Each structure stands twice: as structure tokens, then as C-alpha cells.
Short mmCIF file of C-alpha atoms and ligand atoms in Angstrom, two decimals:
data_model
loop_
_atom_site.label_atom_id
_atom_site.label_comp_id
_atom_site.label_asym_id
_atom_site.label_seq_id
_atom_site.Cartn_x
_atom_site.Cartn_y
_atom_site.Cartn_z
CA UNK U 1 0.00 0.00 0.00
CA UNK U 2 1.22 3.25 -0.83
CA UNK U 3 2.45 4.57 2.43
CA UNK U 4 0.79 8.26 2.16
CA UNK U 5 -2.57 6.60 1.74
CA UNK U 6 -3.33 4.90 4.73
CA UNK U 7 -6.91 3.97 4.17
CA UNK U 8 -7.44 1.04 1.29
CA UNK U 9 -11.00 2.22 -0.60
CA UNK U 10 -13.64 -0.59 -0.44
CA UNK U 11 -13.25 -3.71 -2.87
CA UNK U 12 -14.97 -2.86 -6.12
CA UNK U 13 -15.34 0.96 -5.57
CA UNK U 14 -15.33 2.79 -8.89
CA UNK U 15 -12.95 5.41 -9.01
CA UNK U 16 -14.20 9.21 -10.09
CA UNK U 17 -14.04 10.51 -14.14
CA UNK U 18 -10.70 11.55 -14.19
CA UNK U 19 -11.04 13.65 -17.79
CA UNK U 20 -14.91 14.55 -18.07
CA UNK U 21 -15.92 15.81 -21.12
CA UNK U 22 -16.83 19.30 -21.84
CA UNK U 23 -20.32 19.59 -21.59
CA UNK U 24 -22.22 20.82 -24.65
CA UNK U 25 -24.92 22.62 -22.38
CA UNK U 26 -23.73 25.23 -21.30
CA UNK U 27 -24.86 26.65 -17.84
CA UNK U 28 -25.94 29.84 -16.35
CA UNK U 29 -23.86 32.71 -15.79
CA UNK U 30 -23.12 32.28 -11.57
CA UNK U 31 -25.04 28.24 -11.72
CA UNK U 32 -24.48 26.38 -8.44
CA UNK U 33 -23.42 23.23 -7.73
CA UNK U 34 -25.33 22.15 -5.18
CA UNK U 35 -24.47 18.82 -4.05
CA UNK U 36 -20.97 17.63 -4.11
CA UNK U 37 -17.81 16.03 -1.40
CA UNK U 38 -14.84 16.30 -0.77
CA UNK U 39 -13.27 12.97 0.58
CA UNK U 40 -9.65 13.56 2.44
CA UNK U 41 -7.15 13.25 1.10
CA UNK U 42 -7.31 10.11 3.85
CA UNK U 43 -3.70 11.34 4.78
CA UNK U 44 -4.46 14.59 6.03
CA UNK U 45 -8.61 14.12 7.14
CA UNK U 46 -8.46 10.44 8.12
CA UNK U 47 -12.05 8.81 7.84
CA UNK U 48 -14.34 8.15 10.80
CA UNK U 49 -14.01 5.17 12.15
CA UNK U 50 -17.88 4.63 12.06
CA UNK U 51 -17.92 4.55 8.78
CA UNK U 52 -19.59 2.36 6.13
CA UNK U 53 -17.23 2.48 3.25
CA UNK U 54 -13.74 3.56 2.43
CA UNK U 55 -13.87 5.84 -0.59
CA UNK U 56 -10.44 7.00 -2.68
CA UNK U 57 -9.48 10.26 -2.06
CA UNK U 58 -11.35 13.58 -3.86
CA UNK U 59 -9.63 16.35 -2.42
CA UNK U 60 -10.95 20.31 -2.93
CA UNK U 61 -8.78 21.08 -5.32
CA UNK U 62 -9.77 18.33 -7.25
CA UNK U 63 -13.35 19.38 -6.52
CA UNK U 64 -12.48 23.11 -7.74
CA UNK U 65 -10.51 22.03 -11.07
CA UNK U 66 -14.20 20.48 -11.57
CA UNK U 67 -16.05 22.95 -11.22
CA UNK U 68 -14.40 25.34 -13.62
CA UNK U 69 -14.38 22.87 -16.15
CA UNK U 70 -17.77 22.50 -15.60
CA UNK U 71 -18.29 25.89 -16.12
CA UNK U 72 -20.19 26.52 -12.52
CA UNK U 73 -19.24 29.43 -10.29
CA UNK U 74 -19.79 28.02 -6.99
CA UNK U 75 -20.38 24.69 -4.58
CA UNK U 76 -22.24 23.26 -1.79
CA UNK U 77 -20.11 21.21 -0.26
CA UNK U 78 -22.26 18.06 1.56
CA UNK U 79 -20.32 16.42 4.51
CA UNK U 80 -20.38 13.23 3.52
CA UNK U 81 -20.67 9.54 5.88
CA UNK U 82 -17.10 8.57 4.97
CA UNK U 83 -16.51 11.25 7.45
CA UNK U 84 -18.79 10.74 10.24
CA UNK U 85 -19.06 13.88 11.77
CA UNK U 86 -15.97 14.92 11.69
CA UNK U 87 -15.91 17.98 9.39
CA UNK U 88 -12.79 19.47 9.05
CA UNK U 89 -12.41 18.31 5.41
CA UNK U 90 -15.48 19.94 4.63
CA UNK U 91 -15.16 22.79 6.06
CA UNK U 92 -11.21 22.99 4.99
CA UNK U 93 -12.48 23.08 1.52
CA UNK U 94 -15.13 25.53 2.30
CA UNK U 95 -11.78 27.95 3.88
CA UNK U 96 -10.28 27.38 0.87
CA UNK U 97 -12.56 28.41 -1.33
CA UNK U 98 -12.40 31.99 -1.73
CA UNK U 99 -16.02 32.68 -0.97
CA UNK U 100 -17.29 30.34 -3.41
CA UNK U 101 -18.22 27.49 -1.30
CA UNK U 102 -20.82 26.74 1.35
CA UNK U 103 -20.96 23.59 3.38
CA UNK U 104 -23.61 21.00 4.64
CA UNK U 105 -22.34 19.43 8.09
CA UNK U 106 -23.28 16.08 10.55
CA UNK U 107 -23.20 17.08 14.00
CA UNK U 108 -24.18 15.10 16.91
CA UNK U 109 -26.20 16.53 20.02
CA UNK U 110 -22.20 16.92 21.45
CA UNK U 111 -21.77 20.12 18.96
CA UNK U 112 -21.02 22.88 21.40
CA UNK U 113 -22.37 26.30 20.29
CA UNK U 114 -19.08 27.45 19.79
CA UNK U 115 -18.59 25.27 17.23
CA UNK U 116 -21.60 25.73 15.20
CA UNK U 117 -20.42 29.24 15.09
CA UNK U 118 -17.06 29.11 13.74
CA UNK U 119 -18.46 26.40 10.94
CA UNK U 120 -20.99 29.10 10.52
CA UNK U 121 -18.09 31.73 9.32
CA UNK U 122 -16.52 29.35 7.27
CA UNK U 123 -19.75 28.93 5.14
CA UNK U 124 -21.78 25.78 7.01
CA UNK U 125 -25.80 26.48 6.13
CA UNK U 126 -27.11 23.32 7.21
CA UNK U 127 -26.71 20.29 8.59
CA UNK U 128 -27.85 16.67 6.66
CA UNK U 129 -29.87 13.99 8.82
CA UNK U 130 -29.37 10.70 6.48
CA UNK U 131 -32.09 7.95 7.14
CA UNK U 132 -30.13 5.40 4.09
CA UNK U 133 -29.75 2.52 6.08
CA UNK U 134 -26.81 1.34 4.49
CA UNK U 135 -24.65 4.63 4.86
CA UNK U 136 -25.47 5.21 8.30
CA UNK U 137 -26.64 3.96 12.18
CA UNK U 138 -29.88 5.05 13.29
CA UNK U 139 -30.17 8.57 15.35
CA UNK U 140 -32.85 9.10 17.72
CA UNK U 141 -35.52 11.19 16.54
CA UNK U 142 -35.36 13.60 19.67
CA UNK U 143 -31.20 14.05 19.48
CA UNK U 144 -31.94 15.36 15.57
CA UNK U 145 -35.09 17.53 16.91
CA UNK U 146 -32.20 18.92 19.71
CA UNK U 147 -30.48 19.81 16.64
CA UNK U 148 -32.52 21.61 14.35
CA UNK U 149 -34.03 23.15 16.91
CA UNK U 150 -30.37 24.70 17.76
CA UNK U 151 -29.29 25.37 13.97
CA UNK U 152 -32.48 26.92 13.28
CA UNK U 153 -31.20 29.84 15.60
CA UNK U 154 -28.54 30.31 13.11
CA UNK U 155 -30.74 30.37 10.38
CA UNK U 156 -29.45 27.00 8.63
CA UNK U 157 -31.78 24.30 7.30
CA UNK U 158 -31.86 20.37 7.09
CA UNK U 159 -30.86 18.47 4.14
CA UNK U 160 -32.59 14.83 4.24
CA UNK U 161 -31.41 11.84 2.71
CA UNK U 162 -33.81 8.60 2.71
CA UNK U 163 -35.60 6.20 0.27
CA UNK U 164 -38.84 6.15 -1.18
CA UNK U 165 -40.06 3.27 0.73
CA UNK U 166 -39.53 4.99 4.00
CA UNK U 167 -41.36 8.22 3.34
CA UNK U 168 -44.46 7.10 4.84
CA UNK U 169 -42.58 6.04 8.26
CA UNK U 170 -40.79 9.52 7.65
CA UNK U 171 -43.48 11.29 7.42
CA UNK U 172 -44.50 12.97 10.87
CA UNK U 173 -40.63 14.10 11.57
CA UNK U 174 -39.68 15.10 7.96
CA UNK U 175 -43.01 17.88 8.70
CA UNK U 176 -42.93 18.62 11.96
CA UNK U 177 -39.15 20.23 11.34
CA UNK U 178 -38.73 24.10 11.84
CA UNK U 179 -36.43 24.90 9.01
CA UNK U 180 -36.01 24.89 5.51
CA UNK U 181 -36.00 21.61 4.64
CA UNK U 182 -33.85 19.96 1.46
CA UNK U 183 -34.37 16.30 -0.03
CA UNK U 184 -31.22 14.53 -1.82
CA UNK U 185 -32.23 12.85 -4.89
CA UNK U 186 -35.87 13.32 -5.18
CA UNK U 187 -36.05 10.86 -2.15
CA UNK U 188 -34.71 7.98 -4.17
CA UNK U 189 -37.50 7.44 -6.26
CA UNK U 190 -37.87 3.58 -7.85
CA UNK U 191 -38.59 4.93 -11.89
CA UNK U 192 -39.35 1.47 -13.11
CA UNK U 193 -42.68 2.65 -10.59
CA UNK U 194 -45.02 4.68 -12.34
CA UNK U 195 -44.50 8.01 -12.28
CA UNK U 196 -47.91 9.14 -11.08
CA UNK U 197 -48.08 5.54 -9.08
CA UNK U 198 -48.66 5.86 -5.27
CA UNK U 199 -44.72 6.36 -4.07
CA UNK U 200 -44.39 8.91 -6.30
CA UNK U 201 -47.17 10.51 -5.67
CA UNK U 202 -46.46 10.82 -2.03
CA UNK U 203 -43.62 12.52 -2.75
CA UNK U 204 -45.09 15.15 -4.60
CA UNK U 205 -47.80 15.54 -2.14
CA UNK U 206 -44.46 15.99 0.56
CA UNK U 207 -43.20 18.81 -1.67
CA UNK U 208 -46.69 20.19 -2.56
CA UNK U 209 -48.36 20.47 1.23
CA UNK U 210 -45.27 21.69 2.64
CA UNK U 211 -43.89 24.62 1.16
CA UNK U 212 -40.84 24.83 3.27
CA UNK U 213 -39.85 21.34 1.18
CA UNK U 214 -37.16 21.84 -1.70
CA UNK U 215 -35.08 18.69 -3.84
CA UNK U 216 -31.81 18.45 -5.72
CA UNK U 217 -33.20 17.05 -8.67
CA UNK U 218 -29.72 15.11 -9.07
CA UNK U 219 -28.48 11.87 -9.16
CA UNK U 220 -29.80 10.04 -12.69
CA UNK U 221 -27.19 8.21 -12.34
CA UNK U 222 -27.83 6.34 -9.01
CA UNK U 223 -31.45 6.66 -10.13
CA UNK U 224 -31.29 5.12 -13.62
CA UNK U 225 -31.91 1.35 -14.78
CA UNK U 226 -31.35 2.10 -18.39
CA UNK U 227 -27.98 3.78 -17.61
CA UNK U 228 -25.78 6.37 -19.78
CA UNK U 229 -26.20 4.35 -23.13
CA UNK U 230 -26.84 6.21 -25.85
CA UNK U 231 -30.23 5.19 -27.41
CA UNK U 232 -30.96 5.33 -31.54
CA UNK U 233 -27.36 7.27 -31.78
CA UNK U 234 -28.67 10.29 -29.93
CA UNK U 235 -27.14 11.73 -26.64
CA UNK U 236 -29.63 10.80 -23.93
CA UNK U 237 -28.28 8.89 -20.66
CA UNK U 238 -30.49 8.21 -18.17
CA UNK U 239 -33.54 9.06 -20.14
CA UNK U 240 -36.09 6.52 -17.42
CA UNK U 241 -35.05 9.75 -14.48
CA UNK U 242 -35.99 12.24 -16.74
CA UNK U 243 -39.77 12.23 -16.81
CA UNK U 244 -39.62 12.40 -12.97
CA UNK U 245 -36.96 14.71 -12.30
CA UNK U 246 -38.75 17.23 -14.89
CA UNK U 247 -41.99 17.35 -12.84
CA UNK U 248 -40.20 17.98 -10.02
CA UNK U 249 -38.45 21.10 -11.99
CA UNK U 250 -41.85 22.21 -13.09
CA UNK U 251 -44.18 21.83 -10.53
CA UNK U 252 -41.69 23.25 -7.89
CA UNK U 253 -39.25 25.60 -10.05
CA UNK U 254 -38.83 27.92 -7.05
CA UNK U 255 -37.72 25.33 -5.05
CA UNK U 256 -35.12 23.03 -7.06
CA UNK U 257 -31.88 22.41 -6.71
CA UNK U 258 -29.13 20.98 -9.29
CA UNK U 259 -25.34 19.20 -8.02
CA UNK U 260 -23.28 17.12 -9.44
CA UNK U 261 -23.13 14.47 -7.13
CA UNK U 262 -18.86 14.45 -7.16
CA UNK U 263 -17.08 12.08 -6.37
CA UNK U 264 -20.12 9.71 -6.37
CA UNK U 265 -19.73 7.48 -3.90
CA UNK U 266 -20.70 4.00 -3.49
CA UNK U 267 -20.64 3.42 -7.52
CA UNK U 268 -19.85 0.04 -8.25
CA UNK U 269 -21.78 -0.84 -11.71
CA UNK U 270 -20.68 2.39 -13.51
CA UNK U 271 -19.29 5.70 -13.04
CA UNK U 272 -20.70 8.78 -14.61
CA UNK U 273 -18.62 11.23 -16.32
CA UNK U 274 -19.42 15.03 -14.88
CA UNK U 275 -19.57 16.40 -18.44
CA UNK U 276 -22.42 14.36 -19.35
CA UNK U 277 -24.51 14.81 -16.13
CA UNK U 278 -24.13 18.43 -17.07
CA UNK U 279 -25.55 17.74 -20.38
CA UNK U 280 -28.35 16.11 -18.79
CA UNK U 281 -29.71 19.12 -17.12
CA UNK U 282 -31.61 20.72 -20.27
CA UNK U 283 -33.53 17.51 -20.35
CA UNK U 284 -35.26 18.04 -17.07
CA UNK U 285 -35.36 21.66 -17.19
CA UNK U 286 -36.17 22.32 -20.68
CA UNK U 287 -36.12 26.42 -21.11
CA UNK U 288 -33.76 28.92 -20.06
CA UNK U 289 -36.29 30.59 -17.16
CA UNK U 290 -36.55 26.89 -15.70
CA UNK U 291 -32.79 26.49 -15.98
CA UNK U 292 -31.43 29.63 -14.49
CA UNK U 293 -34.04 29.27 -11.59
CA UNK U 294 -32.32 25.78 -11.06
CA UNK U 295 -28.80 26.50 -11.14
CA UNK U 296 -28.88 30.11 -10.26
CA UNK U 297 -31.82 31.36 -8.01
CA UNK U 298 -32.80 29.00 -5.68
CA UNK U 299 -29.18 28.17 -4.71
CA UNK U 300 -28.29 31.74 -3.95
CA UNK U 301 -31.44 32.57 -2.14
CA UNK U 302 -30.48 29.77 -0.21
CA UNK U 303 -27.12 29.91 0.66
CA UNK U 304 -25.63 33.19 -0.49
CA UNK U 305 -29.18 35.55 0.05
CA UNK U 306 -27.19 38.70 0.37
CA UNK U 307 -25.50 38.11 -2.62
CA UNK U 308 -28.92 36.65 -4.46
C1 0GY S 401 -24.71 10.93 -2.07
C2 0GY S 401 -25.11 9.53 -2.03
C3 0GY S 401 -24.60 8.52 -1.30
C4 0GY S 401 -23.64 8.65 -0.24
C5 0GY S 401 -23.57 9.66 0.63
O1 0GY S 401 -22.68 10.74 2.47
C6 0GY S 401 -22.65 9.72 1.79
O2 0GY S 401 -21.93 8.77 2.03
O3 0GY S 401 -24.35 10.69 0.53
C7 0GY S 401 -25.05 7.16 -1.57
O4 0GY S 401 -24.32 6.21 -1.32
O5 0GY S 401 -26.20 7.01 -2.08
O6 0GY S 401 -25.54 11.81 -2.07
O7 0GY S 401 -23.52 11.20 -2.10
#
């Protein structure tokens, strides 16, 4: 083993793109991306001993060179489980950013107020409860109340991560919270299910009778059963997300958000390249009103509103 990595990445983890493509869409003056990690470099933000996989390293700069090939202006940097909640490599990248970077942390009921203040200056504007099963042990309902009860003080808001299935058991907490609220992946939505079949559906409902409610409508590739392939020669990976991810963008364009989903962890089957999740984006939000909303907008008003 190399002796400056001293963590060896799960068997059968796919490594990230190295050498996306240049997308052909090309985004927004100022666009966002919204959902994105940073993982070590191992060597200098070892990985929490909790954790549930071992990724490779994706370092900020790594993360940065992305984004300006990309062509986006800023991140949101999402701590990620590899990390527990430990987030010094998070919020290292968020330091490093010049401004152009705001964070998503884990904290446990242990987070000192102190401490929620200084991630607070170096960008943090929310915190992520994950309910995935596989990526994390279970948290008692009343230590995440504690929390957003305290990071609503600072004006932050929850990002939740769970599957479809487990909306309905979700349900009470997910509405009862006092913030902004922000679900990853459209809640993990099974698209060989009909689209306006009763899962679905709920989801929509969610997002409809709760307008505090937002969703990164990313992820097509986690999402997907078809895949990337290319169908009849043309250019359209991932086409069994799109018809869900575009309602989403048009029933809710106020309250969308758009990421990348760098480094993608937990990819085993196939690994998307960046450049062609970019060129994705038109497909769910087809004009440029929709688009700029998406990748502009809602972001800002989010997490740079003086600057929206
Ligand atoms: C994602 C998705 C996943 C992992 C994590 O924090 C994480 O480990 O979020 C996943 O495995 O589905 O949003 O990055």
C-alpha cells in the first residue's frame, strides 16, 4: 500500500471521471453546484471510524478544477458519511474556497455552540440527517429535533437523505421540522414505478403540502436502470429519471436544486462522467427561465441571500 494513503478504498469501488468531457450545455452565468464532497485526502482528514465504506481520495482542489471545467461558479459542499461527523475536510475546503463554497455538516447533540459558530463563518448552512440505512446507524428522533431546533437559531436548514419506501414512516418528523428543509435525490425514487403511481405521488404531495420542502433534482445516475447508453445514436443517458426529475423542476421551479453528485460514492456498476450529467440538465429543465431558476436562483437565495 502506498504509504501516504493509509486507508485502502472498499473492494470494487469505482474510481471518479478523471477527464470529463466538456459539456455541450452550457450553464448559467453564476449556476451552483449544489451537491458535491470532498473525501480527504485520507492522509491529512483520516475517515471516521464509524464509517460504512472507504472511498479513494477527492480532495478540494480536485473538486475546484471540476467545477471550472464545468463551467459553474460556486459549490455546496455536503459532509459526507465517509466522514462521520468529523468535518474538518469539509469545512477545509469551504476555507479554501475563496467565498465560493458553502458547506452542509453532521453534528451530533455533542456540537457545542461554539462550534456551530465558527463552521458558521466558514460557510456551514445546514446540517444533513441521512435515514439510508446502508450509509449510516440510526439517530434518535429527539437528538436530531435537539439539533434543528439549535441550527435553526442560526438560520441554517436540514438536508434529508432517505428512500422512497420509507417516506411514509418519515413522514411525521420530515413535517414537523422548523427549518427549511432539502431532499437529496428526489427521495430515491424507484422509476421502473409509475411516475404518477402511489410512491411517487407521495412525494409530490411531501413537496406540494409543505412549502418549506425543496429537492436536488440530481443523481440520474444512481437513479437510472437504463444507464448512460446512448439510445438510436442520440445523446440521452439516463432518459427513465428524466420524466420524474422534470416534474419535479416544473411543478416546484422555485424550489429546485441541481449538483453534481462528485465524487459519487458507493458506484460500483458504472461511473458517470461530470460532463455528461451536465448535459443532462436541459432535459429536465427544458427552457432557459426553468434552468437559471435551477442552477442560479434557488441556490443563492439559499445559501448566499445577500448576494442573491
Ligand atoms: C450521495 C449519495 C450517497 C452517499 C452519501 O454521504 C454519503 O456517504 O451521501 C449514496 O451512497 O447514495 O448523495 O452522495
Amino acid at each position: 500500500m502506498d504509504p501516504k494513503t493509509p486507508f485502502q478504498k472498499t473492494p470494487g469501488w469505482l474510481d471518479w471521471y478523471a477527464g470529463p468531457a466538456k459539456p455541450r450545455f452550457k450553464v448559467p452565468a453564476g449556476a451552483v453546484d449544489a451537491h458535491c464532497h470532498v473525501f480527504g485526502p485520507g492522509a491529512e482528514y483520516p475517515y471516521a471510524p464509524e464509517r460504512k465504506y472507504t472511498p479513494c481520495d477527492a480532495s478540494r482542489d480536485q473538486l475546484y478544477a471540476l467545477r471550472d471545467h464545468l463551467g459553474f461558479a460556486r459549490n455546496v459542499v455536503v459532509q459526507a458519511t465517509c466522514h462521520g461527523a468529523d468535518n474538518s475536510a469539509m469545512v477545509g475546503a469551504l476555507i479554501h474556497s475563496g467565498g465560493k463554497a458553502r458547506g452542509v455538516a453532521t453534528v451530533k447533540r455533542s456540537v457545542t455552540d461554539p462550534e456551530l459558530q465558527a463552521m458558521h463563518e466558514a460557510g456551514v448552512r445546514g446540517v444533513r440527517f441521512n435515514f439510508v440505512k446502508r450509509l449510516v446507524d440510526f439517530t434518535p428522533k429527539d437528538e436530531l429535533n435537539e439539533i434543528a431546533t439549535r441550527i435553526a437559531e442560526l438560520g441554517w436548514h436540514v438536508v434529508i437523505y432517505f428512500e422512497a419506501v420509507d417516506l411514509p414512516e418519515l413522514w411525521d418528523f420530515f413535517t414537523t421540522l422548523p427549518t427549511t428543509v432539502v431532499v437529496d435525490h428526489m427521495g430515491r425514487p424507484d422509476v421502473t414505478k409509475p411516475i404518477d403511481g402511489p410512491e411517487f405521488e407521495l412525494f409530490v404531495k411531501f413537496m406540494r403540502e409543505h412549502s418549506n420542502v425543496w429537492s436536488k433534482v440530481s443523481c440520474p445516475e444512481r437513479l437510472s436502470v437504463q444507464g448512460p447508453q446512448a439510445l438510436n445514436g442520440e445523446q440521452n443517458a439516463y432518459r427513465d429519471v428524466v420524466p420524474f426529475a422534470r416534474r419535479i423542476v416544473e411543478t416546484f421551479p422555485d424550489r429546485v436544486l441541481w449538483g453534481t453528485d462528485w465524487p459519487h460514492p458507493n458506484l460500483k456498476d458504472h461511473m458517470p462522467d461530470d460532463g455528461l450529467l451536465v448535459d443532462f440538465i436541459p432535459h429536465i429543465a427544458t427552457t432557459p427561465d426553468l434552468q437559471r431558476k435551477l442552477l442560479v436562483d434557488n441556490p443563492m437565495r439559499l445559501y448566499w441571500p445577500d448576494q442573491a
